[in-house]
Tab-separated table of C-alpha atoms and ligand atoms in Angstrom:
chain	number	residue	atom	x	y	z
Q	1017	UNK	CA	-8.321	14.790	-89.918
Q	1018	UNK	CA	-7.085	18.057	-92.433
Q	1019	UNK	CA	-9.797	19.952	-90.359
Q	1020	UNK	CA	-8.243	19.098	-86.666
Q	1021	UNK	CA	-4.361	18.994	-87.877
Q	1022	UNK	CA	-5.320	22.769	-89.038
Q	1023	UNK	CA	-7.040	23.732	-85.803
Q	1024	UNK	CA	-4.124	22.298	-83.903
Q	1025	UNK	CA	-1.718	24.436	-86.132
Q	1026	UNK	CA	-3.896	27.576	-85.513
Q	1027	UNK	CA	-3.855	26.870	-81.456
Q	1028	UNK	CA	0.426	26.416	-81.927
Q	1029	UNK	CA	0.743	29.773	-83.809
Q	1030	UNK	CA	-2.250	31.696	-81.422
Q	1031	UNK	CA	0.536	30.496	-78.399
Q	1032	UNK	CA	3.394	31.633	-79.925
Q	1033	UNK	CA	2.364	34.303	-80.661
Q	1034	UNK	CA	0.517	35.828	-77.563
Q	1035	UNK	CA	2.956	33.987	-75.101
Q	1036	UNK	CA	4.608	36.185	-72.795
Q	1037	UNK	CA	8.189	36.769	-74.176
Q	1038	UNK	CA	10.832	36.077	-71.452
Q	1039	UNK	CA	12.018	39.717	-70.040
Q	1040	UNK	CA	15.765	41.241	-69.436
Q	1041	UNK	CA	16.740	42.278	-65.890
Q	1042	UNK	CA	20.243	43.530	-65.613
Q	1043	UNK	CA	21.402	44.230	-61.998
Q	1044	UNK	CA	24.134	46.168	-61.347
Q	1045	UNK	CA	25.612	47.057	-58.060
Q	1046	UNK	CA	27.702	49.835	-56.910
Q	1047	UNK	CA	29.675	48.305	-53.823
Q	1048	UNK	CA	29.186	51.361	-50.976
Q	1049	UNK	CA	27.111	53.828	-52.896
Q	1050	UNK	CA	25.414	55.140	-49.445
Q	1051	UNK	CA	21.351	55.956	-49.867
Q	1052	UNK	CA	21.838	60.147	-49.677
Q	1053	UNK	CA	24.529	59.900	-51.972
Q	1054	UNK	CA	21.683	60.429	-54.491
Q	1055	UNK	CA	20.979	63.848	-52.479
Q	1056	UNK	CA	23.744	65.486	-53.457
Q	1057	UNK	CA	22.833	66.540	-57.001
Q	1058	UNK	CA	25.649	65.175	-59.444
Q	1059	UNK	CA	23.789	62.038	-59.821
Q	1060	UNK	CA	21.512	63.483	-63.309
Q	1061	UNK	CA	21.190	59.982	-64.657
Q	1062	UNK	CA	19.642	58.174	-61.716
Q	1063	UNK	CA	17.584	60.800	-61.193
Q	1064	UNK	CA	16.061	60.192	-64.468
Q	1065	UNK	CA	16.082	56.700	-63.326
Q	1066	UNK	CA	14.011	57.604	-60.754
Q	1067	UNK	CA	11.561	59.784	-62.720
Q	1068	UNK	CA	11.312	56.081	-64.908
Q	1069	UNK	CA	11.243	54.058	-62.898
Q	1070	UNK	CA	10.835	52.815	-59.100
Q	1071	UNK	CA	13.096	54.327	-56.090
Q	1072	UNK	CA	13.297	53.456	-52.691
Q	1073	UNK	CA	14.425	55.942	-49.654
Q	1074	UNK	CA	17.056	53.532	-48.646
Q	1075	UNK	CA	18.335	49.809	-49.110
Q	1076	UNK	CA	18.619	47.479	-45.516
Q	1077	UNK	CA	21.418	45.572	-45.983
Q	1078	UNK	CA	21.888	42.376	-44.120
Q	1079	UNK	CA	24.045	41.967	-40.211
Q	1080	UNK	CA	27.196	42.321	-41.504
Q	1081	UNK	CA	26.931	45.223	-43.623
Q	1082	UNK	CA	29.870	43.796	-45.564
Q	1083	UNK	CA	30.438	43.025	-49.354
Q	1084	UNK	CA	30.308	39.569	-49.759
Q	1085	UNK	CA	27.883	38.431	-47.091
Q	1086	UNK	CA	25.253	41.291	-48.982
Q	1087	UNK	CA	26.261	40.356	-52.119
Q	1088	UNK	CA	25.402	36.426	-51.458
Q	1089	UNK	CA	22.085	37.601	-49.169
Q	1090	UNK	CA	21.083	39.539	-52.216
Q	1091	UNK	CA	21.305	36.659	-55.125
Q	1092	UNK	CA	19.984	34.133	-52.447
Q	1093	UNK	CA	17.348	35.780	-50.687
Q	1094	UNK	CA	19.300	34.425	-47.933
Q	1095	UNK	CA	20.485	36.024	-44.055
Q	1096	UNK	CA	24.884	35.221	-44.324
Q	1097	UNK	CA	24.018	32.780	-41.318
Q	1098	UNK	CA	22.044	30.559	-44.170
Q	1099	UNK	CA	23.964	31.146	-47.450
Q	1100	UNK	CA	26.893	30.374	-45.510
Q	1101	UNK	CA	29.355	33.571	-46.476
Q	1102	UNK	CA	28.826	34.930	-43.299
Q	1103	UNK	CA	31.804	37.402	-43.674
Q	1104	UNK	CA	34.280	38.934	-46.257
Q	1105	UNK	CA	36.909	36.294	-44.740
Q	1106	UNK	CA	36.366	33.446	-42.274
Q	1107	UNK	CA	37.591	30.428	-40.937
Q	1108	UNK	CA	35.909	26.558	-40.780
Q	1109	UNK	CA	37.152	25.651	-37.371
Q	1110	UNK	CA	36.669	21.972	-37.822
Q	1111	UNK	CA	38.395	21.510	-41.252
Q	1112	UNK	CA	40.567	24.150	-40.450
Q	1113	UNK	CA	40.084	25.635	-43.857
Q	1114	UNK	CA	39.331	29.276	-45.009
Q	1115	UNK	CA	37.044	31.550	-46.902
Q	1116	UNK	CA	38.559	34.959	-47.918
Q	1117	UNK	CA	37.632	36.972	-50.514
Q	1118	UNK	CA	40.612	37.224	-52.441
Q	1119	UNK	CA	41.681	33.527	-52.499
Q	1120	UNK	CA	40.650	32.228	-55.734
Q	1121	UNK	CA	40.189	29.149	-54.879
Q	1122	UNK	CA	38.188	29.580	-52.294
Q	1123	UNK	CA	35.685	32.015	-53.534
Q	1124	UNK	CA	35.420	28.772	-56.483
Q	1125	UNK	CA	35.087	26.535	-54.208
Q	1126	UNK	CA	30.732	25.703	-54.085
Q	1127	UNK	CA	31.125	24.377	-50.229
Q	1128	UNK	CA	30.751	27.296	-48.866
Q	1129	UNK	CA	28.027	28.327	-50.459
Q	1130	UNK	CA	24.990	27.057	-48.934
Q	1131	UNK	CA	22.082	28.789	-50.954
Q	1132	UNK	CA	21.172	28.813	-54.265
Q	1133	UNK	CA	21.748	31.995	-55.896
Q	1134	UNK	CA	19.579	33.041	-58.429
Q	1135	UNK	CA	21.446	32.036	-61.310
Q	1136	UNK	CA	21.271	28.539	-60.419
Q	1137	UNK	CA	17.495	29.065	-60.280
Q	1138	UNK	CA	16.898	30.647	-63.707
Q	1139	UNK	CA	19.168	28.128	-65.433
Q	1140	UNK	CA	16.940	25.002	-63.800
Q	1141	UNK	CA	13.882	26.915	-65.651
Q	1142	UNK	CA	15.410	27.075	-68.647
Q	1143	UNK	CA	16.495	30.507	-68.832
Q	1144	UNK	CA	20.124	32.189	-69.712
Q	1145	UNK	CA	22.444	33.647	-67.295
Q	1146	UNK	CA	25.497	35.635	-67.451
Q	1147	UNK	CA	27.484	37.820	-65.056
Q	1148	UNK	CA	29.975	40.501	-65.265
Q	1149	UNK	CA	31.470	40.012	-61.772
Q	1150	UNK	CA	29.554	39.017	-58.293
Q	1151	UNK	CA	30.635	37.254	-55.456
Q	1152	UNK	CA	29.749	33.924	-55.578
Q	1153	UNK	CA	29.409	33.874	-59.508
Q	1154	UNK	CA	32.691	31.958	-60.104
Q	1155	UNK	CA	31.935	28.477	-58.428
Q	1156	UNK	CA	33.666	25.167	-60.701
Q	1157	UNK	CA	30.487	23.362	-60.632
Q	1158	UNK	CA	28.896	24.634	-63.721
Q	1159	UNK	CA	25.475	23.842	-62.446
Q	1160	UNK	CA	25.756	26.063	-59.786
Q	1161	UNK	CA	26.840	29.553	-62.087
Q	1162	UNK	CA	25.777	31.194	-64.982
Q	1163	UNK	CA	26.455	30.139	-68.880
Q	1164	UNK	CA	28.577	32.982	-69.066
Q	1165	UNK	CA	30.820	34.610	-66.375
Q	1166	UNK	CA	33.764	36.677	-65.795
Q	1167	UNK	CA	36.590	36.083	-62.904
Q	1168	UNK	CA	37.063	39.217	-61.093
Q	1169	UNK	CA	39.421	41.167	-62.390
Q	1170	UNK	CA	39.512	44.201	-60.159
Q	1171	UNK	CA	41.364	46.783	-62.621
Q	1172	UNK	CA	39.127	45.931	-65.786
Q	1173	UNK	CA	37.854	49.360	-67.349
Q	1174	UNK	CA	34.484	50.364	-66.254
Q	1175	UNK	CA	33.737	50.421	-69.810
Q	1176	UNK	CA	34.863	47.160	-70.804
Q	1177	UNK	CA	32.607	45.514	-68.574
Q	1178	UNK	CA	29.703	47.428	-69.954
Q	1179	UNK	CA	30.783	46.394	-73.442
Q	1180	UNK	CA	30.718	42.769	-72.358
Q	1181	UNK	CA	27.245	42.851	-70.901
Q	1182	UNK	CA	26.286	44.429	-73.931
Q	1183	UNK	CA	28.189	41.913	-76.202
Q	1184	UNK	CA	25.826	39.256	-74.630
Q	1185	UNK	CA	22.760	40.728	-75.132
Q	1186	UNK	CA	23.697	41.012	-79.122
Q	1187	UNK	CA	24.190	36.717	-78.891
Q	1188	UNK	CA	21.595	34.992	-81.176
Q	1189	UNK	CA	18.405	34.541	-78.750
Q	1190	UNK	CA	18.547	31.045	-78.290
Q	1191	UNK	CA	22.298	31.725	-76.782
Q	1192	UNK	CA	21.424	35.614	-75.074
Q	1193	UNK	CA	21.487	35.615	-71.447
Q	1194	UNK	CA	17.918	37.045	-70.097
Q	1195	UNK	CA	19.621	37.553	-66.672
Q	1196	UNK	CA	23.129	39.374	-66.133
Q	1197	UNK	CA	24.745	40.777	-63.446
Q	1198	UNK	CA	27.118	43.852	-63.459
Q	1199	UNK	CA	29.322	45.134	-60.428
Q	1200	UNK	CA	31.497	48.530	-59.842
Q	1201	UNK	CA	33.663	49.172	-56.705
Q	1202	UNK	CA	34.216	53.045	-57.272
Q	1203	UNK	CA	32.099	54.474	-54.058
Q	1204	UNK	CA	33.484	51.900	-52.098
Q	1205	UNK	CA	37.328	52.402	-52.731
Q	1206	UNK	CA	36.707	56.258	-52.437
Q	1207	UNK	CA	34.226	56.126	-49.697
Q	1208	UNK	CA	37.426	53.918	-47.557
Q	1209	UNK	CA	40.343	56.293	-48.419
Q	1210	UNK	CA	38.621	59.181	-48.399
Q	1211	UNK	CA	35.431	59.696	-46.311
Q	1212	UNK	CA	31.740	60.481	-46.804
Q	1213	UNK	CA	32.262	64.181	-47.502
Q	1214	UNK	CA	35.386	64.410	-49.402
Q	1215	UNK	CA	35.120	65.126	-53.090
Q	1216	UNK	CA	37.092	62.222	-54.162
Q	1217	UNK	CA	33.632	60.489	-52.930
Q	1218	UNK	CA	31.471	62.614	-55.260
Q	1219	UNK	CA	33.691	62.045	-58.502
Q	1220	UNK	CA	32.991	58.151	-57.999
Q	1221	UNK	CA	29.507	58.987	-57.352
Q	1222	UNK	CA	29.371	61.560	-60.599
Q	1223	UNK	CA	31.726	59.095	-62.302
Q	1224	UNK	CA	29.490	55.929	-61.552
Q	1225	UNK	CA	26.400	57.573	-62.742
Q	1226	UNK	CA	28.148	58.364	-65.905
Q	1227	UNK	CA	28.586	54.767	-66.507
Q	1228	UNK	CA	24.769	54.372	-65.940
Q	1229	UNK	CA	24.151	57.588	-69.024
Q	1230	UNK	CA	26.541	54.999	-70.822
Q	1231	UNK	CA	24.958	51.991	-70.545
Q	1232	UNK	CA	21.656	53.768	-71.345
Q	1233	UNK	CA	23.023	54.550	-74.642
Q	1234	UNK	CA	24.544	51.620	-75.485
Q	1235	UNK	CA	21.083	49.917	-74.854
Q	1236	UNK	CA	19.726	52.258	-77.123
Q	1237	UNK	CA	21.768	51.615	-79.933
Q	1238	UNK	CA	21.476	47.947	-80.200
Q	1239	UNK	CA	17.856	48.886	-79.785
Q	1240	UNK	CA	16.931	47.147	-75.981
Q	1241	UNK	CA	16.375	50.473	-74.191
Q	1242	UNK	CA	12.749	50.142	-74.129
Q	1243	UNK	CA	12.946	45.989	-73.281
Q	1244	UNK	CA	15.439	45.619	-70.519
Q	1245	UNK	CA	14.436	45.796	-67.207
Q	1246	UNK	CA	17.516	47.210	-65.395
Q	1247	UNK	CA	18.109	47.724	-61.220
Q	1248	UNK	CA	20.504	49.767	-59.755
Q	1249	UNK	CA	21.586	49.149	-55.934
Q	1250	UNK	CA	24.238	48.596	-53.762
Q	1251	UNK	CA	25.162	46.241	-50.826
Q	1252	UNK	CA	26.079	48.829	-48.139
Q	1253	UNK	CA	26.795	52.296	-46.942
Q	1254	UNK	CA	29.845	54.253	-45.983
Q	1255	UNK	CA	30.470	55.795	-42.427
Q	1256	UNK	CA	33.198	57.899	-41.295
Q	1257	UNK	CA	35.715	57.002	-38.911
Q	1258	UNK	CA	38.782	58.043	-37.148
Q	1259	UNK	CA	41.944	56.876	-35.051
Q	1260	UNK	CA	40.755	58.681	-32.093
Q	1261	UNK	CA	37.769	56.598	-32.151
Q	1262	UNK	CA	39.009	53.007	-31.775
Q	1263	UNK	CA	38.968	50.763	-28.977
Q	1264	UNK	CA	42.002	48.285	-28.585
Q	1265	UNK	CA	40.500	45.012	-27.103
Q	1266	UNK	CA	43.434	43.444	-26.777
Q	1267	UNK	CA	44.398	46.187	-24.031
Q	1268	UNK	CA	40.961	45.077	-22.161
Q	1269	UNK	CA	41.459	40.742	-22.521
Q	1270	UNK	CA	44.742	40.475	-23.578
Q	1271	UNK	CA	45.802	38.928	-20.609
Q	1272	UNK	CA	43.668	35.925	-21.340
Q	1273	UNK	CA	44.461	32.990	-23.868
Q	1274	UNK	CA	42.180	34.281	-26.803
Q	1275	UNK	CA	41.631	34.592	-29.981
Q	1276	UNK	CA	40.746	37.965	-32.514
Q	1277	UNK	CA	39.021	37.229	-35.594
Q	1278	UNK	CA	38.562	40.487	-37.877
Q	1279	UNK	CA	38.991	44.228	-36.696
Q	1280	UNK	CA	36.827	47.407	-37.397
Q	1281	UNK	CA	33.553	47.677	-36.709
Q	1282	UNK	CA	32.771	44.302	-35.990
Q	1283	UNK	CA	35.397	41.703	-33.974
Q	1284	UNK	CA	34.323	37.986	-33.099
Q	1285	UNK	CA	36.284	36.384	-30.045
Q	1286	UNK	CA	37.407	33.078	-29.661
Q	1287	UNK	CA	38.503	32.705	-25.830
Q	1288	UNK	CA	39.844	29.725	-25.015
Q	1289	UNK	CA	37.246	27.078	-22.786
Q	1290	UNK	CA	38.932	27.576	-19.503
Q	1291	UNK	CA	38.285	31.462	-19.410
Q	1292	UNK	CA	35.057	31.956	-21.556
Q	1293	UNK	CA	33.181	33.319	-18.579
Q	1294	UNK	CA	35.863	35.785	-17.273
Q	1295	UNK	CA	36.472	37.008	-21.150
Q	1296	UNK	CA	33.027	37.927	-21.584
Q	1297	UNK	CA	32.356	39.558	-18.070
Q	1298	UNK	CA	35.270	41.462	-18.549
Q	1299	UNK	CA	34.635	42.788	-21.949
Q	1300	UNK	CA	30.900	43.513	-20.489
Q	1301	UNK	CA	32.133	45.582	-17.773
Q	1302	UNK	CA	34.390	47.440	-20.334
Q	1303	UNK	CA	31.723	48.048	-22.585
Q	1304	UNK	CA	31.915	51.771	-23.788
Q	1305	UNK	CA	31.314	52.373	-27.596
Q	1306	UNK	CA	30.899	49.087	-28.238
Q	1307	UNK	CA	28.325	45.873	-27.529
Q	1308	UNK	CA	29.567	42.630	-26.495
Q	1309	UNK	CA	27.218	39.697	-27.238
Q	1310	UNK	CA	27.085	35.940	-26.813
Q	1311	UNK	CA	26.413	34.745	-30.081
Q	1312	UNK	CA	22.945	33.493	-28.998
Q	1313	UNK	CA	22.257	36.652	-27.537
Q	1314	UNK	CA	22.931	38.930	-30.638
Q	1315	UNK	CA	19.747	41.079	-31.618
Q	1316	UNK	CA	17.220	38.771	-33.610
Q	1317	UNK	CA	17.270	41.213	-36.399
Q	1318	UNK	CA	21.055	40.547	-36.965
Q	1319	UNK	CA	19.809	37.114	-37.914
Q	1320	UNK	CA	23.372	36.215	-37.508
Q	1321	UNK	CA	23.555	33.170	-34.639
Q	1322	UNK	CA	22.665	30.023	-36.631
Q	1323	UNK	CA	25.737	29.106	-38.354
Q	1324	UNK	CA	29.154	27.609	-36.538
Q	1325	UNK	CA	31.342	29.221	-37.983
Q	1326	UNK	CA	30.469	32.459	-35.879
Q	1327	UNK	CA	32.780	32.505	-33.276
Q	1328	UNK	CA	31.102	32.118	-29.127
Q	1329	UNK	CA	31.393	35.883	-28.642
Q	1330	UNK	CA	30.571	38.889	-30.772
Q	1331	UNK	CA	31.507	42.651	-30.215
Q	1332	UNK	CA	29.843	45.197	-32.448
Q	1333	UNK	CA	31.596	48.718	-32.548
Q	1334	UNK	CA	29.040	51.606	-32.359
Q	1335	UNK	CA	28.812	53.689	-35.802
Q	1336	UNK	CA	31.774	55.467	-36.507
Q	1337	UNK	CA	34.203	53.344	-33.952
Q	1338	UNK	CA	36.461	50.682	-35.121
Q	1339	UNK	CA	37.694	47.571	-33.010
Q	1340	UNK	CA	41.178	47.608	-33.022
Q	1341	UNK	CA	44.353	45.244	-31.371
Q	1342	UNK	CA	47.766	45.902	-31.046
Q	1343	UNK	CA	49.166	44.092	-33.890
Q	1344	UNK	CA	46.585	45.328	-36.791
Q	1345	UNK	CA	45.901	49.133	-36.399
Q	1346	UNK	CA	48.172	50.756	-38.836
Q	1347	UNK	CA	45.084	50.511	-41.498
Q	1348	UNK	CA	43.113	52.591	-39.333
Q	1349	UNK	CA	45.071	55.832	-39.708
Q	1350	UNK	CA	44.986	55.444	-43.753
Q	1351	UNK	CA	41.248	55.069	-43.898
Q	1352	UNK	CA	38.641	57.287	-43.654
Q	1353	UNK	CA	35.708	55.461	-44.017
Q	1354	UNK	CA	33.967	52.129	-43.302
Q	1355	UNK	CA	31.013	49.715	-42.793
Q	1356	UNK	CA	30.222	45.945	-41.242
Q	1357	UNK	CA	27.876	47.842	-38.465
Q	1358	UNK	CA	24.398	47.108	-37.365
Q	1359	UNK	CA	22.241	47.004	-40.635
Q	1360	UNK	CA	19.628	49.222	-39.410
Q	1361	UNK	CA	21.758	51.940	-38.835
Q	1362	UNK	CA	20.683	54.434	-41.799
Q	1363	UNK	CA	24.314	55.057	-42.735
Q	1364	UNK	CA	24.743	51.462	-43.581
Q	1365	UNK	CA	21.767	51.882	-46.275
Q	1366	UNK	CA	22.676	51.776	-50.069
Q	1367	UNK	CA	20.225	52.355	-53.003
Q	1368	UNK	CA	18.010	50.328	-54.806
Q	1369	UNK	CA	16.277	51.962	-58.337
Q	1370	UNK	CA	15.028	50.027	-61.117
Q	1371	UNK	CA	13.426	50.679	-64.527
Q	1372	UNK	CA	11.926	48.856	-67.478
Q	1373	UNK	CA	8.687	47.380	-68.527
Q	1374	UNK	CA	7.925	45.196	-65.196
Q	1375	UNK	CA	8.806	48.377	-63.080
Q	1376	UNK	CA	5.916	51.318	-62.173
Q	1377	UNK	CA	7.124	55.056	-63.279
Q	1378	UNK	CA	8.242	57.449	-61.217
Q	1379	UNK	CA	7.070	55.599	-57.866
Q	1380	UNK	CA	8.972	56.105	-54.560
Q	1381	UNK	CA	9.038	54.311	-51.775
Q	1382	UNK	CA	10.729	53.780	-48.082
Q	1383	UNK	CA	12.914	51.243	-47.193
Q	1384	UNK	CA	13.252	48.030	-49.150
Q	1385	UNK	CA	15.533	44.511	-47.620
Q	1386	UNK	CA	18.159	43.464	-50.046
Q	1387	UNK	CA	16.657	39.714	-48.899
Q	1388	UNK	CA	13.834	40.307	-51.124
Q	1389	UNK	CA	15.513	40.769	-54.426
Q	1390	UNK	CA	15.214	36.926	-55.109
Q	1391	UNK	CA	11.912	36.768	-54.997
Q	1392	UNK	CA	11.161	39.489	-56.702
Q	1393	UNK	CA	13.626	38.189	-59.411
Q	1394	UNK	CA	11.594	34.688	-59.408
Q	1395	UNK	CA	8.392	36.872	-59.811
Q	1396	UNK	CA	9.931	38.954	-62.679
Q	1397	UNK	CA	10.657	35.535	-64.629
Q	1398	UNK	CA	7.415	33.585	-63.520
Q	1399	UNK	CA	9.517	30.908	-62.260
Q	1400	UNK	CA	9.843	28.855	-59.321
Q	1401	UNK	CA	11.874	30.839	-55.899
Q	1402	UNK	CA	13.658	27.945	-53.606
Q	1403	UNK	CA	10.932	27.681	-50.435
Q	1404	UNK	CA	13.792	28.120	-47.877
Q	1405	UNK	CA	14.999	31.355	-48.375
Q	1406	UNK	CA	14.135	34.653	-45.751
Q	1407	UNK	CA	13.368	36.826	-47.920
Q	1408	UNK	CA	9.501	37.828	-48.988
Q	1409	UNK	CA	7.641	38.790	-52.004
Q	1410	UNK	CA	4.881	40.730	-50.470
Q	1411	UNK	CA	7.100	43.085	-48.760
Q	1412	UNK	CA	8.857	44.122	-52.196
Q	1413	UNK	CA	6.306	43.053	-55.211
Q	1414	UNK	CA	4.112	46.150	-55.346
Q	1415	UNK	CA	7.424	48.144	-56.985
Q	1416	UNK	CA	6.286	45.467	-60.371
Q	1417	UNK	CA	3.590	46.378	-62.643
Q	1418	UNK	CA	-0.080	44.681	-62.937
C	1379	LIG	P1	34.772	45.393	-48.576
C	1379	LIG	O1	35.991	45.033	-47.796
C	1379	LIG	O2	33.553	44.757	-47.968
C	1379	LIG	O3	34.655	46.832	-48.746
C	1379	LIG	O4	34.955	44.737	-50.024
C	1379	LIG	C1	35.058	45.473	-51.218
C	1379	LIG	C2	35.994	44.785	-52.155
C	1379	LIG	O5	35.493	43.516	-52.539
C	1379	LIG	C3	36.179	45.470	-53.484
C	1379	LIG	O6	37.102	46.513	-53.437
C	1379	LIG	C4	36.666	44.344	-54.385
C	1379	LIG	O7	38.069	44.322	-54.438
C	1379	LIG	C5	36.190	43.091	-53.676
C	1379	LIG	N1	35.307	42.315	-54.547
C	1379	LIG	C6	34.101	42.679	-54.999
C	1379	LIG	N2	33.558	41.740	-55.795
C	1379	LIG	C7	34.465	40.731	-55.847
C	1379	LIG	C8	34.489	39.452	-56.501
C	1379	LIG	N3	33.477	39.029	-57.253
C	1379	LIG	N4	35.579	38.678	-56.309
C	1379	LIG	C9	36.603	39.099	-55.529
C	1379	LIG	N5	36.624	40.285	-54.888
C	1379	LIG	C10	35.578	41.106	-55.044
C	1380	LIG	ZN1	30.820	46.443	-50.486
C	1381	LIG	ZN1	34.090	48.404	-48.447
C-alpha cells in the first residue's frame, strides 16, 4: 500500500514538474501602422524585433480595411460578415438600433458580437485574460471578456497603459493573466491628419517604437523578457487622399429616393424598392474611380455579402478616392489620409512581428491574414479554437517553433 501511495506521489511530482508551463503572449496593435512604415529606418526597436523574432512582408487585413471590423476579425478568426461588426458604425434595419464605435453602450452591448473572441476561449480552458483596450473587449456579460479589462479611454498616456499590462503580469500566478492585449492609435491619428509622407507620420512611427524599447525594458526588470511571447501588428494601412479626388454620389442618384450610409472610400446604398434597378444602372453607367456592386456580386475575397445588415448596394472608391455627398464633405479637406479600401490593395497592409520562446529567430516571411491570429493563438496555448471560424492554422503555424 506504502509502496504504491509512494509511486503515485513520484508520478504527481514527475508531472508537475515536466508539464509544459502555460506561456505569455501579449499582442499589441498599432491602429494604421502601414507595412513599409518599417522601411523607413527610425523604427531601431522592431528591427531588433525582427532580428528575434518572426516578420512578415505585410499584414492582409480583412474587406473593410477599417478598425473595428479588423480588430474583431483578428480576436475571432472571423470575416466582419460572421463576427457581426461589419463596420466602424452601422445600423440593424429591423430593430432599428445602432452600432457605432463611440457609443458606449453599444460597443458593451454582446448582441452584436457574433464570434467568440479569443478571450472568451482562453477563459473556458482555464486560462487568464486581461486587456488594455480592444474593440470588443468591454462587453457586460462577464463570460464573454477578459478577468481584467480597461474601457477605452482614448487620452490615457502611452505609458500608463504599459504600466498596467505590466502591473498584471506582477499579480500572484494563480491571479496573472497569461493572455493580454495592448492597443495604440498614434499612426492612425497622424497617418489621417497628416498623410503617408509627412513627418508628423514618422514621429508616431519613431514614437510608437519607443514604446516597444519601453516595454522591452520593463519586461526585463520584473524579469519576463526571456518568457513572454509578445506580437506586434496592426489592423490596417494608411493611403493618401485628396479633395480633388472625390466623387459626390449624391450629384449622380440624388434625384432618386435613397439612402447614404458612410462616406470615404467605401459608401453602401439603400435605394428605396421602387427604384433599385434604375439606382444601380445609373451608378454603373457612372462608374469612373469607383466600383458599384450588388451586394451578392461583391468580389468573393471581400467575404463581405453574408450578413443583413450590409445594405443591397455597395460602391468601393478606388485607392486614394473618397465617396463623398453634399451634406458630409467638409472632413475631406482636413484629412490627408485614409483606409476602408479593398484589402488586397498593398497600401491597406499593416505589420505583423512577434518574438518569444514559441516564435523562430530572425525568420521572414510574405504575407500573413489577420484571420489566422486565432488559431495560431489556440495553438500557442494548446487549447481548443471554435470550429466555425475562417481563419486557418496551416497557413500561419510554421512562424511557431517545433
Ligand atoms: P478608424 O476610424 O477606423 O480610423 O478608427 C480609429 C479610432 O478607433 C481610434 O482613433 C480610436 O479613437 C478608436 N478606437 C480604437 N479602439 C477603440 C475602443 N476599444 N473603443 C472605442 N474606440 C476605439
Ligand atoms: Zn484602425
Ligand atoms: Zn483610421
Amino acid at each position: 500500500m506504502k509502496k504504491r501511495f509512494l509511486l503515485l506521489l513520484l508520478f504527481v511530482i514527475t508531472a508537475i514538474t515536466f508539464a509544459a508551463p502555460k506561456p505569455y503572449v501579449i499582442l499589441v496593435s498599432f491602429d494604421g501602422f502601414r507595412w513599409d512604415y518599417l522601411n523607413r529606418g527610425i523604427t531601431p526597436n522592431l528591427e531588433k524585433v525582427k532580428a528575434d523574432g518572426v516578420s512578415a512582408l505585410s499584414f492582409r487585413p480583412v474587406f473593410p480595411s477599417k478598425t473595428f471590423p479588423n480588430h474583431l476579425s483578428i480576436i475571432t478568426g472571423m470575416y466582419p460578415a460572421h463576427h457581426g461588426i461589419i463596420a466602424n458604425s452601422f445600423g440593424d434595419p429591423f430593430s432599428k438600433s445602432f452600432y457605432r464605435m463611440g457609443d458606449t453602450n453599444a460597443v458593451r452591448d454582446g448582441r452584436w458580437y457574433l464570434g467568440e473572441a479569443f478571450w472568451e476561449t482562453a477563459e473556458r480552458q482555464n486560462i487568464i485574460t486581461a486587456s488594455y483596450f480592444w474593440p470588443g473587449s468591454e462587453l457586460q456579460l462577464s463570460y464573454r471578456r477578459p478577468t481584467y479589462r480597461e474601457y477605452y479611454d482614448h487620452n490615457r498616456l502611452y505609458e500608463k497603459r504599459i504600466d498596467g499590462v505590466v502591473n498584471w503580469l506582477q499579480l500572484p500566478s494563480d491571479k496573472r493573466p497569461r493572455f493580454i492585449t495592448l492597443y495604440f492609435h498614434e499612426t492612425d491619428s497622424q497617418g489621417h491628419e497628416f498623410g503617408t509622407d509627412s513627418p508628423q507620420i514618422n514621429e508616431a512611427i519613431n514614437k510608437l517604437d519607443g514604446l516597444v524599447g519601453l516595454l522591452f525594458q520593463k519586461l526585463d526588470e520584473i524579469k519576463m523578457r526571456d518568457s513572454v511571447n509578445v506580437i506586434f501588428l496592426s489592423d490596417h494601412g494608411m493611403t493618401n487622399i485628396s479633395v480633388e479626388r472625390s466623387i459626390n454620389i449624391e450629384k449622380i442618384v440624388g434625384q432618386y429616393k435613397v439612402k447614404f450610409i458612410d462616406d470615404g472610400p467605401l459608401m453602401m446604398i439603400g435605394p428605396a424598392k421602387e427604384n433599385f434597378n434604375e439606382v444601380y444602372q445609373t451608378l454603373k453607367k457612372n462608374e469612373k474611380h469607383y466600383k458599384v456592386y450588388l451586394r451578392e456580386e461583391l468580389p468573393d475575397y471581400f467575404h463581405f455579402s453574408n450578413h443583413p445588415f450590409i445594405a443591397p448596394i455597395v460602391i468601393v472608391a478606388d485607392l486614394g478616392w473618397s465617396l463623398i455627398t453634399n451634406r458630409r464633405s467638409d472632413w475631406l479637406a482636413k484629412t490627408k489620409g485614409t483606409h476602408g479600401y479593398d484589402n488586397n490593395q498593398l497600401d491597406m497592409h499593416g505589420i505583423f512581428l512577434a518574438v518569444g520562446p514559441n516564435f523562430k529567430k530572425n525568420y521572414r516571411t510574405g504575407t500573413i491574414w489577420n484571420i489566422d491570429v486565432y488559431p495560431l493563438l489556440c495553438k500557442i496555448f494548446e487549447i481548443m479554437p471554435r470550429t466555425n471560424i475562417d481563419g486557418k492554422l496551416e497557413r500561419i503555424e510554421f512562424i511557431l517553433n517545433r
